[in-house]
XYZ file of C-alpha atoms in Angstrom:
297
model
C 119.795 147.722 11.185
C 119.038 144.966 13.672
C 122.491 145.482 15.216
C 121.965 149.258 15.488
C 118.532 148.784 17.066
C 119.959 146.319 19.618
C 122.752 148.747 20.486
C 120.283 151.620 20.913
C 118.218 149.465 23.294
C 121.415 148.622 25.215
C 122.349 152.295 25.528
C 118.837 153.164 26.689
C 119.123 150.428 29.327
C 122.404 151.837 30.619
C 120.941 155.322 30.764
C 117.874 154.017 32.609
C 119.971 152.168 35.194
C 122.187 155.230 35.652
C 119.101 157.406 36.270
C 117.689 154.880 38.734
C 121.015 154.761 40.585
C 121.123 158.564 40.804
C 117.572 158.693 42.118
C 118.404 156.057 44.721
C 121.516 157.972 45.754
C 119.596 161.226 46.109
C 116.901 159.446 48.115
C 119.524 157.952 50.426
C 121.234 161.318 50.899
C 117.866 162.901 51.679
C 117.112 160.212 54.276
C 120.522 160.654 55.904
C 119.932 164.382 56.189
C 116.527 163.800 57.774
C 117.956 161.280 60.252
C 120.689 163.700 61.294
C 118.185 166.510 61.792
C 115.949 164.207 63.830
C 118.889 163.132 65.982
C 119.854 166.739 66.661
C 116.300 167.515 67.745
C 116.135 164.531 70.097
C 119.594 165.001 71.612
C 119.700 166.878 74.894
C 120.843 170.475 74.268
C 123.523 170.184 76.959
C 124.858 166.823 75.805
C 128.649 166.727 75.666
C 130.840 164.216 73.920
C 133.872 163.460 76.096
C 137.007 162.021 74.554
C 138.752 159.890 77.202
C 142.460 159.231 77.141
C 144.305 156.625 79.232
C 146.667 158.959 81.041
C 148.274 157.991 84.370
C 149.954 160.700 86.392
C 152.926 158.847 87.855
C 155.223 160.521 90.397
C 158.883 160.884 89.488
C 160.755 158.349 91.653
C 163.112 159.723 94.268
C 165.665 157.773 96.292
C 164.417 159.599 99.388
C 160.849 158.306 98.980
C 159.574 156.475 102.083
C 159.889 152.704 102.185
C 156.614 150.774 102.548
C 156.529 147.456 104.411
C 153.644 145.077 103.809
C 153.051 143.027 106.958
C 151.298 139.929 105.670
C 149.467 137.464 107.889
C 149.446 134.167 106.001
C 145.970 132.791 106.632
C 145.713 129.217 105.300
C 142.845 129.895 102.895
C 144.724 132.860 101.358
C 148.027 131.171 100.521
C 147.125 130.658 96.865
C 146.544 134.416 96.455
C 149.782 135.712 97.947
C 151.868 135.502 94.757
C 149.184 137.443 92.883
C 149.023 139.938 95.759
C 152.781 140.594 95.553
C 152.726 140.799 91.752
C 149.936 143.395 91.758
C 151.495 145.477 94.539
C 154.802 145.619 92.630
C 153.364 146.050 89.123
C 153.730 149.831 88.767
C 155.932 150.938 85.833
C 158.294 152.902 88.116
C 160.902 151.762 90.675
C 159.293 151.120 94.050
C 160.702 151.046 97.565
C 158.711 148.275 99.228
C 159.166 144.948 100.971
C 157.023 142.141 102.358
C 157.174 140.710 105.876
C 155.358 137.375 106.080
C 154.009 136.180 109.421
C 153.848 132.424 109.849
C 150.350 132.466 111.324
C 149.622 128.940 110.059
C 152.582 127.183 111.601
C 153.576 125.955 108.120
C 157.073 127.441 107.996
C 158.453 125.280 105.161
C 155.707 126.240 102.739
C 156.110 129.917 103.590
C 159.901 129.692 103.216
C 159.552 128.196 99.728
C 157.149 130.925 98.661
C 159.376 133.672 100.055
C 162.392 132.277 98.212
C 160.377 132.113 94.976
C 159.362 135.787 95.295
C 162.963 136.899 95.814
C 164.093 134.864 92.794
C 161.376 136.380 90.607
C 162.365 139.952 91.537
C 166.123 139.224 91.596
C 166.493 140.889 94.987
C 165.331 140.349 98.535
C 161.962 142.035 98.819
C 160.361 139.302 100.962
C 161.311 137.880 104.337
C 159.750 135.779 107.082
C 159.149 137.441 110.417
C 161.222 136.040 113.307
C 158.028 136.187 115.365
C 156.728 132.670 114.747
C 153.430 131.154 115.736
C 155.255 129.099 118.340
C 156.872 132.159 119.937
C 153.453 133.804 120.183
C 152.015 130.648 121.784
C 154.876 130.543 124.254
C 154.227 134.144 125.303
C 150.450 133.709 125.365
C 149.410 130.078 125.989
C 145.755 131.120 125.740
C 146.209 131.274 121.956
C 146.087 127.469 121.860
C 142.362 127.707 122.509
C 141.665 130.862 120.524
C 142.035 131.721 116.845
C 142.876 135.439 116.811
C 143.612 135.941 113.094
C 147.311 136.561 113.737
C 146.782 139.875 115.564
C 149.090 138.904 118.446
C 151.896 138.005 116.056
C 151.241 141.215 114.141
C 151.595 143.284 117.304
C 154.753 141.442 118.344
C 156.279 141.851 114.866
C 155.543 145.592 114.733
C 157.117 146.063 118.162
C 160.234 144.149 117.073
C 160.344 146.096 113.808
C 160.243 149.427 115.670
C 162.897 148.291 118.149
C 165.229 147.349 115.302
C 167.064 150.612 114.618
C 168.355 149.286 111.313
C 164.842 148.934 109.926
C 163.871 150.906 106.848
C 160.087 150.610 107.221
C 158.727 154.161 107.257
C 155.144 153.249 106.354
C 153.327 149.950 106.754
C 150.315 148.134 105.354
C 148.878 145.240 107.379
C 146.998 142.658 105.325
C 146.056 138.998 105.083
C 147.580 138.863 101.612
C 144.202 138.429 99.921
C 143.907 142.023 98.698
C 144.698 142.543 95.023
C 145.967 146.121 94.922
C 145.803 147.960 91.622
C 149.096 148.333 89.766
C 149.310 152.047 90.626
C 148.579 151.620 94.322
C 152.049 152.623 95.534
C 152.435 155.492 93.016
C 149.076 156.824 94.220
C 150.215 157.057 97.842
C 153.768 158.312 97.224
C 152.708 162.011 97.025
C 150.806 161.651 100.330
C 153.737 159.929 102.039
C 156.037 162.727 100.893
C 153.800 165.097 102.877
C 154.477 163.039 106.003
C 150.815 162.178 106.633
C 150.172 159.768 109.489
C 147.433 157.699 107.841
C 146.554 157.431 104.154
C 143.287 155.647 103.416
C 141.549 154.858 100.136
C 138.399 153.262 98.769
C 138.173 149.563 97.985
C 135.930 146.773 96.734
C 134.483 144.500 99.398
C 133.411 140.894 98.788
C 131.268 140.845 101.928
C 127.487 140.963 101.718
C 126.440 144.385 103.048
C 122.893 144.651 104.448
C 120.703 147.686 103.611
C 121.644 150.845 105.461
C 124.880 149.480 106.900
C 128.234 151.030 106.223
C 129.530 153.498 103.644
C 128.876 151.412 100.530
C 127.749 152.142 96.989
C 124.818 149.725 97.236
C 123.533 146.716 99.169
C 124.892 143.237 98.511
C 128.317 141.782 97.790
C 131.244 142.996 95.638
C 130.549 146.647 96.327
C 132.627 149.806 96.550
C 133.259 151.031 100.083
C 133.580 154.785 100.591
C 136.276 154.642 103.237
C 135.999 156.760 106.375
C 137.921 156.610 109.633
C 135.194 154.886 111.623
C 133.876 151.386 112.155
C 132.101 149.659 109.232
C 133.708 152.072 106.777
C 137.342 150.998 106.725
C 139.393 147.855 106.165
C 142.781 147.135 107.689
C 144.283 146.761 104.209
C 142.799 150.074 103.032
C 145.053 152.308 105.114
C 148.789 153.031 105.030
C 150.189 153.953 108.450
C 153.328 155.886 109.313
C 155.410 153.643 111.582
C 156.778 156.451 113.778
C 153.242 157.680 114.386
C 152.128 154.176 115.391
C 155.028 154.071 117.832
C 154.083 157.438 119.307
C 150.468 156.363 119.833
C 151.711 153.162 121.549
C 148.721 151.096 120.421
C 148.245 147.424 119.606
C 145.552 145.477 117.822
C 145.078 142.828 120.498
C 148.217 142.470 122.604
C 147.271 144.950 125.317
C 143.717 143.618 125.530
C 144.905 140.036 126.014
C 147.369 141.151 128.682
C 144.562 142.921 130.545
C 142.022 140.143 130.073
C 143.197 136.694 128.905
C 139.538 135.638 128.533
C 138.856 138.297 125.949
C 135.514 138.230 124.131
C 135.598 136.659 120.665
C 133.809 139.688 119.205
C 136.703 141.920 120.229
C 139.114 139.564 118.502
C 137.187 139.550 115.228
C 136.782 143.346 115.134
C 140.231 144.264 116.464
C 141.187 146.341 113.414
C 137.793 148.057 113.164
C 138.041 149.166 116.791
C 141.675 150.272 116.613
C 141.835 152.318 113.393
C 139.279 155.016 114.370
C 141.102 155.530 117.688
C 144.455 155.647 115.918
C 143.116 158.354 113.583
C 142.209 160.677 116.463
C 144.533 163.668 116.291
C 146.323 162.250 113.257
C 147.088 163.968 109.976
C 145.009 161.836 107.615
C 143.602 161.757 104.121
C 141.184 159.536 102.223
C 141.924 159.139 98.519
C 138.761 158.955 96.439
C 140.226 156.123 94.405
C 139.548 152.391 94.477
C 143.002 150.900 95.045
C 142.108 147.259 95.769
């Protein structure tokens, strides 16, 4: 009898715990239902859940696609970034027709030659070369440069003129940069459709590390590291944020600084510093242009 009584108490305990568990489960289910109803009431009636997919619309490569030449002024403080700059510009998952022309604006030819050789070894083909327009040749043509730092604009102008005169060149579009811009991996694929249209100038938005004061320029906000909404006017465009058709540049017969120095060897320093900002809006006059609403560096 004692055994039977103990077993009955054990069975009653199991039944009691089962009932308690069921009550707890029902209570939890009830609370979940109430929470869901409350959430529905609080949620905005026009709220939409968007499912994002990482889809990149890449153009189908064509052997007739224009060749892009990056004209790179090798400023001393930017040398450490150039390999990263080349890697990013060439990182798209499709074949690209592009090359890099390095200007020896520092007068450190050996260092630049080593870096150029390294780039060509990495890519197993010659995509990089050093411009024959050296710092010394620019100084010989314009002795005033000994007393003036002009950010390599004179060499840039001389190189572009030599590039245009060389009938064997394959540069159909060009990007002029200091080599410190880290372009996104789909930079070239993004501009290929616009180049196929034959546009003269293709601009795009970019991130600027400069500190922008309130109310100045086409920027997302004040301060540094901000998005610039590129436009073809001063304080809203960067030299590296526009791709230029070489034939159009030739037709316009413009230079960044060369013509100004020829006219006035004692040129104002302010004109030197802002040479690209003054030139690009003038170059865009009468041009077939577009501004891509995409941040590409």
